CSV table of C-alpha atoms and ligand atoms in Angstrom, one decimal:
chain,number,residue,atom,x,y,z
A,1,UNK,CA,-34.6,176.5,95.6
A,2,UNK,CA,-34.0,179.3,93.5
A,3,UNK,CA,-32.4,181.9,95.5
A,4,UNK,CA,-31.2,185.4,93.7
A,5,UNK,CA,-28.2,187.2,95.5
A,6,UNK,CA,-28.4,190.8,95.0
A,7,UNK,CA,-25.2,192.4,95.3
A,8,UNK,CA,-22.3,190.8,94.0
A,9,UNK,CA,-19.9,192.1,96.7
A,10,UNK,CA,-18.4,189.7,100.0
A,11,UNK,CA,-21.3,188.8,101.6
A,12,UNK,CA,-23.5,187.8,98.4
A,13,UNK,CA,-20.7,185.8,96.6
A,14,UNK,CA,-20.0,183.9,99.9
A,15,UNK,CA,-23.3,183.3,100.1
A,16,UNK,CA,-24.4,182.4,96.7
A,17,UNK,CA,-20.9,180.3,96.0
A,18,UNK,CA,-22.3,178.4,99.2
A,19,UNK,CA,-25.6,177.6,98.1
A,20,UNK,CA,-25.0,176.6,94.7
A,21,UNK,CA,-22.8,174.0,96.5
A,22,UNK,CA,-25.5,172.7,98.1
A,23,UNK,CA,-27.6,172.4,95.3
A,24,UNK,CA,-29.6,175.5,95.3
A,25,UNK,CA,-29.9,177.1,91.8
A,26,UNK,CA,-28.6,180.7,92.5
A,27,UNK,CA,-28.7,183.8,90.6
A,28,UNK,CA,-27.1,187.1,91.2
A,29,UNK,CA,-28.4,190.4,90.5
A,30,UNK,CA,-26.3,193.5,90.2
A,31,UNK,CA,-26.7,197.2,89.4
A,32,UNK,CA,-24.7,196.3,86.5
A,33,UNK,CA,-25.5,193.1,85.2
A,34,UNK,CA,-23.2,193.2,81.9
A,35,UNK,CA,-19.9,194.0,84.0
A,36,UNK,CA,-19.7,190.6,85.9
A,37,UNK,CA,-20.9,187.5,83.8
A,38,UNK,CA,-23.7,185.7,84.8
A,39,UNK,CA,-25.5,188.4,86.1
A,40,UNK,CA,-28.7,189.7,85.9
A,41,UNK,CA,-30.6,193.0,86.5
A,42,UNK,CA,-32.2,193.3,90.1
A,43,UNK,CA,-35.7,192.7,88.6
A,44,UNK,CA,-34.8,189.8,86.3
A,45,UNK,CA,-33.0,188.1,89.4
A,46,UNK,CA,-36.3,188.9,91.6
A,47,UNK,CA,-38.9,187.9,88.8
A,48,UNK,CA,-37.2,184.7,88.8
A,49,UNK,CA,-36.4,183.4,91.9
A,50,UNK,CA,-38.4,181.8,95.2
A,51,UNK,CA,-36.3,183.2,98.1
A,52,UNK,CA,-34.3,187.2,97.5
A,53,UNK,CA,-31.0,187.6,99.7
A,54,UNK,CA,-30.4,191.1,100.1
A,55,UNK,CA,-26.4,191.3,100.2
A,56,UNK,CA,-26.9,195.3,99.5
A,57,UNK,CA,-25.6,197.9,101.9
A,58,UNK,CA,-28.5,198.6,104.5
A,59,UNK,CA,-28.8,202.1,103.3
A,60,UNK,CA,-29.7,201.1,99.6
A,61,UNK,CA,-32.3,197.5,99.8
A,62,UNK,CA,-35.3,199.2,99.9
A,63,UNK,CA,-34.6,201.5,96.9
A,64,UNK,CA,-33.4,198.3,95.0
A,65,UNK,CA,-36.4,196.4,95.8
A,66,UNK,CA,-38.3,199.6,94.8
A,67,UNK,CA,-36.2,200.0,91.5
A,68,UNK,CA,-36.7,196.0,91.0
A,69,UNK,CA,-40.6,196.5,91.1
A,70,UNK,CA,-43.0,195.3,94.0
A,71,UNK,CA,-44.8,193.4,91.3
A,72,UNK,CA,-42.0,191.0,91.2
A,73,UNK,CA,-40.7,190.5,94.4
A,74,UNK,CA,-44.7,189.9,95.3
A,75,UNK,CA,-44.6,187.4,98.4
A,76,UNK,CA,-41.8,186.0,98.1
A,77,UNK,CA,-39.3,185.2,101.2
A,78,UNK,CA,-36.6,188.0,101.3
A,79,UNK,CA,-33.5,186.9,103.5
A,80,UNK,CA,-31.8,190.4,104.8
A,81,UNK,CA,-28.5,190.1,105.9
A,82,UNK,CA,-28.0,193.8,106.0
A,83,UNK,CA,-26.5,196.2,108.3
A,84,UNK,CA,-27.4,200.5,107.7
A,85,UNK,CA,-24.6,202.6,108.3
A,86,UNK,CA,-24.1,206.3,107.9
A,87,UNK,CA,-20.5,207.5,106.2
A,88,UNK,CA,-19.2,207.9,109.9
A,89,UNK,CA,-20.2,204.2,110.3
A,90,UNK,CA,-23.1,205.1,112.9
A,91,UNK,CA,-26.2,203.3,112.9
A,92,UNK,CA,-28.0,204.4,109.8
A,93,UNK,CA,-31.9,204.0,111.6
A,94,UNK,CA,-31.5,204.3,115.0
A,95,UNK,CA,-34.7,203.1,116.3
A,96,UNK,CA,-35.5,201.1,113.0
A,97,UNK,CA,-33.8,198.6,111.1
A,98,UNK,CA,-33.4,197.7,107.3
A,99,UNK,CA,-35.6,194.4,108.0
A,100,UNK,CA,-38.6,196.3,109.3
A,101,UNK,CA,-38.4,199.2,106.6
A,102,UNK,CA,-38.8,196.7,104.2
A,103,UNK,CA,-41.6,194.7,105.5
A,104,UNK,CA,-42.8,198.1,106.1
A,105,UNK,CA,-42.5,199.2,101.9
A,106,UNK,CA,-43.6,195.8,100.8
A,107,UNK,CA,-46.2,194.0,103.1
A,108,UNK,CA,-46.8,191.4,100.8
A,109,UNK,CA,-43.0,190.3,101.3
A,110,UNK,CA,-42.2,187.8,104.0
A,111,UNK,CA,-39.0,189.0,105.2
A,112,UNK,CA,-36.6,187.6,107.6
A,113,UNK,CA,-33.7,189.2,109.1
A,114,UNK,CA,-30.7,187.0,109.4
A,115,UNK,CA,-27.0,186.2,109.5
A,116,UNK,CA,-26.2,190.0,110.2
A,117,UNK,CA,-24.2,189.5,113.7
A,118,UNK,CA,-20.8,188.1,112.3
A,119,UNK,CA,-18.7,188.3,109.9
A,120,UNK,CA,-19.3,186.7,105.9
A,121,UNK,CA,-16.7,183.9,106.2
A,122,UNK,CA,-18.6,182.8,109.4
A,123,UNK,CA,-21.6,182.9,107.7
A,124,UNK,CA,-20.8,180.0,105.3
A,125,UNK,CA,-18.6,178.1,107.2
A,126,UNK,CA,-20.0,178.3,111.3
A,127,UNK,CA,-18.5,175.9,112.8
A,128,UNK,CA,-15.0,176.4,112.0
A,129,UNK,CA,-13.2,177.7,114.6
A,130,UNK,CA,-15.9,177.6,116.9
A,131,UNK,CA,-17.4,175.1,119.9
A,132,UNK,CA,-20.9,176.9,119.8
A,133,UNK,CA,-22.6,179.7,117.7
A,134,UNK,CA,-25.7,181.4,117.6
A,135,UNK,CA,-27.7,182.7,114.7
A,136,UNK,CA,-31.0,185.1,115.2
A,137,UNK,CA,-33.6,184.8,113.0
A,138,UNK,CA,-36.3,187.5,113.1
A,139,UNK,CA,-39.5,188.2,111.0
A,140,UNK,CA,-43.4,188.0,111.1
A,141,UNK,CA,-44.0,185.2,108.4
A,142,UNK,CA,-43.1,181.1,110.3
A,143,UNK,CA,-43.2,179.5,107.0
A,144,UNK,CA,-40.5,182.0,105.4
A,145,UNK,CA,-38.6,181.3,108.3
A,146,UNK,CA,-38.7,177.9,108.1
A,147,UNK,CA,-37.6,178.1,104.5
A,148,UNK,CA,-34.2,180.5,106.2
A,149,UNK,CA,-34.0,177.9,108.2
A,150,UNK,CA,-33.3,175.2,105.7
A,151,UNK,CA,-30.6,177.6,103.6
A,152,UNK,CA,-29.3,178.0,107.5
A,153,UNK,CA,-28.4,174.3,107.7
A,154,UNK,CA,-27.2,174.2,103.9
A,155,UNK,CA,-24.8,176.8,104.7
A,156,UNK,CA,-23.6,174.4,108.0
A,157,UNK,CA,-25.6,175.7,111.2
A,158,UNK,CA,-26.5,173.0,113.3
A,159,UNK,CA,-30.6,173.3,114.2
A,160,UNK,CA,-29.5,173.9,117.6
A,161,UNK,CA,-27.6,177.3,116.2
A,162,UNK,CA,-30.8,179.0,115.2
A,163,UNK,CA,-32.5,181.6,117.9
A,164,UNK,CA,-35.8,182.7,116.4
A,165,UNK,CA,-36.5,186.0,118.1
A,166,UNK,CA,-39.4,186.5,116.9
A,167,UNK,CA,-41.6,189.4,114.8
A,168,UNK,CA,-39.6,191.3,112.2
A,169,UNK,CA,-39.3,194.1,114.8
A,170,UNK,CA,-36.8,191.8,116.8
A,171,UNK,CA,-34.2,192.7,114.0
A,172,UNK,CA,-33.8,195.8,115.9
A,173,UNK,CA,-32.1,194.6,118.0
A,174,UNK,CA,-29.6,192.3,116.0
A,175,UNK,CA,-29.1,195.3,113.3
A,176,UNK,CA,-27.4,197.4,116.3
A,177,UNK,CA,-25.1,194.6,117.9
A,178,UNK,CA,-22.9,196.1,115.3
A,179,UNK,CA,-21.4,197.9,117.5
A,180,UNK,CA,-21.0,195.7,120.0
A,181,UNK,CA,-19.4,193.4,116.9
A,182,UNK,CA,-17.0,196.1,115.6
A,183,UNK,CA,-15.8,196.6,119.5
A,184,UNK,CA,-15.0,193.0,119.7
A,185,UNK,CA,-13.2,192.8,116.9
A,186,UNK,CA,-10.9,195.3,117.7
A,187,UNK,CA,-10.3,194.0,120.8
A,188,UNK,CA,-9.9,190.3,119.4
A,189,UNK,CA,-7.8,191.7,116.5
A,190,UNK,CA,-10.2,190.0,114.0
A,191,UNK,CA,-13.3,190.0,112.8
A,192,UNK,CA,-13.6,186.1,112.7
A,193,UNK,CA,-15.8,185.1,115.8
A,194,UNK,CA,-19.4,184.8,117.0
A,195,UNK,CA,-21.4,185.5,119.0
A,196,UNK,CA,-22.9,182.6,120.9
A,197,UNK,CA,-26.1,182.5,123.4
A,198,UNK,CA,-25.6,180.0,126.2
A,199,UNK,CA,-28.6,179.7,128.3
A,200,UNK,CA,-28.5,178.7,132.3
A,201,UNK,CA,-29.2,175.1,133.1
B,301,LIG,N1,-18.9,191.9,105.1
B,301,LIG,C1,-19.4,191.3,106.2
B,301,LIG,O1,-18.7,190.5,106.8
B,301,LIG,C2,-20.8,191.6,106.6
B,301,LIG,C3,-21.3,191.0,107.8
B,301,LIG,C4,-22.6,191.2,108.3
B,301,LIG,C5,-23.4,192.0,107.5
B,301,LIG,N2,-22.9,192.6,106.4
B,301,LIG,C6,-23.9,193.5,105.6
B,301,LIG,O2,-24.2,192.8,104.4
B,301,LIG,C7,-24.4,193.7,103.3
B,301,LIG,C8,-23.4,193.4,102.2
B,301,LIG,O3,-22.1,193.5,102.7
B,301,LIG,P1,-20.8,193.2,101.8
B,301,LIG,O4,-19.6,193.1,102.8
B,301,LIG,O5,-21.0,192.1,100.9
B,301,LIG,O6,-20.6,194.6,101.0
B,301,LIG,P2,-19.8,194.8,99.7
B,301,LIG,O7,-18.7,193.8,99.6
B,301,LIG,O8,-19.5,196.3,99.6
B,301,LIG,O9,-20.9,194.4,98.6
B,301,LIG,C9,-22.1,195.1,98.5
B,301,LIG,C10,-22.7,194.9,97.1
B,301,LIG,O10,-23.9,195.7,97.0
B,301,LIG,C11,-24.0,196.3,95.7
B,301,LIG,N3,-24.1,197.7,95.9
B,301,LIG,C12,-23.1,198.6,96.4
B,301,LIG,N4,-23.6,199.8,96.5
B,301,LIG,C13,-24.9,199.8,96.1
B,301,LIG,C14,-26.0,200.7,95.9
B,301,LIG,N5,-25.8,202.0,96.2
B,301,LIG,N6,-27.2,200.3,95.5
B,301,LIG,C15,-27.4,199.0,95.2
B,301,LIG,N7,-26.4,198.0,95.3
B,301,LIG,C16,-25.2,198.4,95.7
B,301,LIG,C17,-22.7,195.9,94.9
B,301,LIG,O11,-23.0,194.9,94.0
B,301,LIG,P3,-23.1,195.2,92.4
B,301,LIG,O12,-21.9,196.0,92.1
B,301,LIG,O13,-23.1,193.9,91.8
B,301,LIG,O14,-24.4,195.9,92.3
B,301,LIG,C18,-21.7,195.5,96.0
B,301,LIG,O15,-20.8,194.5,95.6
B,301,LIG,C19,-24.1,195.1,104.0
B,301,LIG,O16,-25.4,195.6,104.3
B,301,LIG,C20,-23.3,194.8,105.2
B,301,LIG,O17,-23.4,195.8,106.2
B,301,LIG,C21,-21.7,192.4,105.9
């Protein structure tokens, strides 16, 4: 597939180093494109690819989709892994979420929240330190989440891993574990863990 990475910064480099890996053809779109080599502008990266990861802070992917032009990102399958924080590190939309803003500014999109409940090294690597692991996946459109879930199990999560929760709206609720994720961290001393979803027999 050819998957753009916008945002250059932890989360899309782990992600885009990962995919290309597997096989994917990945590139990356930045704010500015002739600072890091291979880069492209946000548009360019959109306008060329099948599936948009939005590795952005939470607070700025819908004005860089705006900025990269509807016209471009059209219907393709945007992967959000985003999180919206004010400066004090409060949830940005209480209420909202990134996910469903954009669905919201570009319907013809087929968005799908994911990957936003642990940290990036645990995004690429799942199974590392861990016996089980959960990942949501939430958005309106079942093919563009079946394509997530196929870039889920080139990045290593197990079929059994994935949770779809549903509608786009479900993101809600992943986008304010964050939280309950930066609690656990401090009380684990590190932000390497997951969270995992065991269900009663
Ligand atoms: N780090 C994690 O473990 C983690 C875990 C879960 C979710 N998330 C979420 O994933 C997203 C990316 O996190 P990250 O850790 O990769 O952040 P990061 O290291 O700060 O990188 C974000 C990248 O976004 C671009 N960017 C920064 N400010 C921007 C702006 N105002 N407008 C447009 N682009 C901007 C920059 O790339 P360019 O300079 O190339 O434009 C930057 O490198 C965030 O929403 C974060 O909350 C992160």
């Amino acid at each position: 597939m050819r998957v753009a990475v916008l945002g250059t910064g932890k989360v899309g480099s782990a992600l885009g180093t990962k995919l290309a890996s597997t096989g994917h053809e990945v590139l990356y779109g930045s704010r500015n494109p002739s600072d890091v080599a291979g880069t492209r502008s946000h548009r360019d990266a959109v306008e060329w690819a099948d599936v948009v990861i939005t590795a952005l802070p939470g607070t700025d992917v819908v004005a860089a989709l705006d900025a990269g032009g509807a016209d471009v990102l059209g219907d393709k399958v945007v992967l959000d892994p985003s999180a919206a924080f004010t400066a004090e590190m409060a949830m940005a939309y209480p209420g909202d979420s990134v996910a469903q803003r954009v669905q919201a500014r570009f319907p013809r999109a087929r968005v799908v929240k994911t990957l936003n409940t642990m940290n990036f090294t645990i995004m690429v690597d799942p199974m590392s330190s861990l016996a089980a692991a959960s990942v949501f996946v939430s958005g309106d459109d079942s093919k563009a989440k079946s394509v997530v879930r196929l870039l889920l199990g080139d990045l290593g999560w197990p079929e059994e891993s994935v949770l779809d929760l549903g509608g786009v709206e479900t993101a809600l609720a992943t986008e304010h574990l964050a939280p309950l994720f930066f609690a656990t961290a401090r009380a684990l001393g590190t932000p390497t863990f997951n969270f995992a979803v065991s269900r009663a027999a």
